[in-house]
Structures are given as structure tokens and as C-alpha cells.
Amino acid sequence: MSSTVLEMKKINKNFGGIRALKEVDFLLKEGEVHALLGENGAGKSTLVKILTGVYKKDDGKIFIEGDENEIMNPIDARYKGIAAIYQELSLIENLSVAENIYLGHEPSGKIMGTIWKKELIKNSVDYLKNFNIEINPKTQVSELGMGEKRIIEIIKALSVDSKILLLDEPTTGMSRAETETFFNILDDLKKKNVNMIYISHYLDEVFRICDRATVLRDGENAGTFNVEEVDTRTLVKAMLGHTIKNEFPSKEKQYNNEIIMTVKNFKAKKMKEPISFKLKKGEILGITGIIGSGKSELALGLFGATKKIQGSIKIKNSIMKKNNPMNSKINGLALIPEDRKEQGLFPDFSLEDNITLPNIDIVTKLTLILKKSKRQLAYDTAQKLSITPLDLQMKARNFSGGNQQKIVIGKWLGGKPEIVILDEPTRGIDVGAKTEIYNLINKLADAGTSILLLSSEFKEISGICDRVLILRKGNIIKEMRSEEINTEDIMSYALGGLS
């Protein structure tokens, strides 16, 4: 029987009278990958921050290898063998792999120079070999792919004898091939009795790599499951408290054949190949492919966030003469970018400011901002999108991931765009929030708004789109109409299995 590495018992945490965690238990066994699941706002982040010393628990006990511990701060957590690998990498891009692995605990007693570097590289080679990882320790980190960088983060943590690895959405930004390589390495780490807590919104990853799963709901335990004994429906029901009967809205809607957007031989900076397609009024057109296929580059190019190299964009009957975000907005386009935190939100601004800033012309009269109009626009938009809590002065960074995504969508809907470009709109949000986003997209289309949905989630594309264009290496290699759309064929075309 596996021994217990970590046990958190009856953990409680309140914030100003609001209960974040109530009597939460969590147990990690030696050599297992244990998933921590739940909707955004369920308490996962709070529990993790208590474990890593960011927050102090109000009540409860934490045992590490059988000994009770108080975790005072993040540095104390590291000394106790707890290491967190977050979505945002902590590597230094202009240093080598070896220098990153041993940053802060370089070979003792050595002065930086030729001998020091030789020993650093030798130690790194030995360490990488021990975990069957074929990465040259002399390589500069900036030259690595996202999957390799994530692996180096893990090796860096293991190099200081971390007992517990906490992986938070570790496959973010990885291609399918990188993800599978990453999972193979995690499999190997499990055999070496490395202990891992795995946080992900992708349940297929949980079934691929995890041994057990603990679900939190509304700050309480909703169950711990042996992964091999349950299915997706069981975990979703535990997360939500009910099953989702219809994850995707009905596609039985009618849209006319009016062409609202014509893209012809268009290529912008960073795009690999020129692209042509047409978008109809009220249509949800999916553009999909594996990571690296060129979806995000296309989205940024169409909106004018990157410079056009060739081709044209026609809105209704008029060619867009200037390709920049301001002109795109004037022509009725809106972009919901892939990276909401870096490209879509002002995290330290309020909900009200985030929604109204792109629509300042609507709430301005004779150069004066009308405070009442500004507040009303923000309130109406937030209420329409069911943003919770409906606190107009709350900073955007304090909302859950799903509500942050609604804010990004809401800031553009205030201007009543005719065409909305959504790039990975449900990445990093929970199952319930995803369904809300899908229903919102469907309502927009029903009201006549045309949608360009760019996503690498094949199930998502299959479930909501009226028509699908599949990208591979920057080219459209297949168009699928409504009656042809299915997840398996989309995946096969995107991966090169069909042509």
C-alpha cells in the first residue's frame, strides 16, 4: 500500500465573511498523480495557495510525510519540498537550460567561470539522463518549445529535492505532440515515485495521466475518485452538482446566405500562407487545427493587430482600406483574443472600466464622460452576460477565469459589432462556464451577429459551428459543412490522417 506524502485535514478559509473553504480534506499518496478539479471559484486556487504558503489557513492541519507542518510563506513551502509549476513560466529566456535548472543553487564553492560552467553542464546532463530527457543543457531556453520549457520547470523543481510537484494547467500552449511527450515524461516520473498534484480543466488529460481525482464544489469536498473507475459524466456531476444534459446549444437555426465578410488571398505578418474564405450573416464559422496551425496569427491579422502583407478584407460591399484595430472596430469587427490576461483585460482596472474603455465614444458627450451612462452600460452588459459577482468596482483580476472571459467578451459587445472573432474563447475555464459561453455565442448568432470561432478544441468546434475550416501549417486543407461535421474527422484532418 502506498504511503501518504501529504494530508490536508479539515482546512477552512474565509475572506471577509465569505467562505472559500469549509472542512476540506485532501490526501496525496506516494508516486501518484492526483487531480484537483472543480469549477472556477470552487476553492482549488485557495487550497493550492494555502499549500504553497501564499495564504494562511484559518483552521485545519497539514501533514507532510506524517509530520504536522505550518507553512508560513512561499519560501517556507519550498524548503518543505513543495514546488508549484504554473501556467506562467518562471524560466529566464536568455540563460541556458543548465543555468536555469541550477539557478539559485549553483555548484557550491565555485566562482563563475569555465570550471563552474563545466560542472554545471555535467550535473545537468546527469540529471536529465536520470529522467530520460533528451534536451541539450547548453541550449538557450528561448530556443525551446513550450513543452520542453514546462519539462525544464519540473526538472528545476526536482533539482532542489521537491517532494510534491503542483502542476497548474501544465499543457497550456503545447501542441498535441508536445503534450504526449510531456505525459510520457510524467509517466516516467510516476515510476520514480515523484508525487504530483494536477490541476486541469481538460478531463481527457485527467483520464490520461491521473490516478485519483478530488473534486471541490462551493469550497467543500464533492468526492475523491479512482480515475479508472469513473467516467467524464461522473466527474462533471461532482463538479456541478448535476449533469449537463446539453453541453452545446441546438444548431437547428436558420441563417440567410448574405455574405458579410470576404477574405481573399489574405496574409499578415507571422501567417505562414495566404488564406481565402467567406463568412455569412449570423453564421458560426469554426476555424480549427492543432496548435501551430496558424489560427491565432490569422485572428490577429484579420483584426489588424499584426501588419497585413497581402490580400484584402471586404465587409459587405466595401474593401477595408486600412488594416488596423481602430479601423476594424469602425467596420464592425471585434476580437476576443486567445490570451485574455495579457491581451484582453486590464487586470487592475474595475469591471466598469474594462467594459466601457473600448466604448468610450458611447458614454461621452462633448469630450465629457457621462458617469451615469458609463455605469449603466457596464451594468447592463454585466447583467446580460451573468457576470458574478455583479460588482462594477471590483478589479478584473479578482474574478474567476470564466467571469474574466465574459468581461473580455462584454467590453466588445457594448459597441454592437457585426462580426466577432473569438480566439480560444473557453481555454482555461470550467465546464459550467464553457456552456454559458456557448449559449452566449449561439444567442449572438441568432441575433444576426457573425461569428469566427478559432479553437483547437475539436469537440467544441463540432458542437457549436455551422461550418468548419481546418488549418494545417497555415493552409485551409478542408471545409466541412453542417451535415459533415464530427469530432473524429476534424481531428483526423487536423493531424494529417485524412486529406
Coordinates of C-alpha atoms in Angstrom, one line a residue, residues 21 37 59 68 72 76 78 96 154 180 209 224 276 296 309 315 337 371 383 392 395 424 429 437 471 481-482 499:
L21 CA -13.1 26.6 2.0
L37 CA -10.9 19.5 -10.0
D59 CA -8.2 26.2 10.7
E68 CA 2.3 18.2 11.1
M72 CA 4.4 30.2 6.7
D76 CA 9.0 28.0 3.6
R78 CA 9.9 25.4 -1.0
S96 CA 20.8 28.1 -20.9
I154 CA 9.8 20.4 -13.5
E180 CA 2.0 13.5 -25.4
I209 CA -2.3 10.9 -16.6
T224 CA -12.5 11.7 -4.3
S276 CA -9.4 33.0 -48.5
S296 CA -4.1 32.9 -33.7
I309 CA 1.3 41.7 -46.2
I315 CA -17.0 43.9 -45.3
P337 CA -8.0 37.3 -28.1
K371 CA -20.6 58.8 -15.4
Q383 CA -26.1 41.6 -16.2
L392 CA -18.9 47.2 -11.0
K395 CA -10.9 44.6 -10.1
E424 CA -9.8 30.0 -28.0
I429 CA -12.4 27.9 -17.9
I437 CA -20.1 30.9 -23.3
L471 CA -6.0 24.6 -41.0
R481 CA -20.4 21.8 -43.9
S482 CA -23.0 21.3 -41.1
S499 CA -6.6 14.6 -46.9

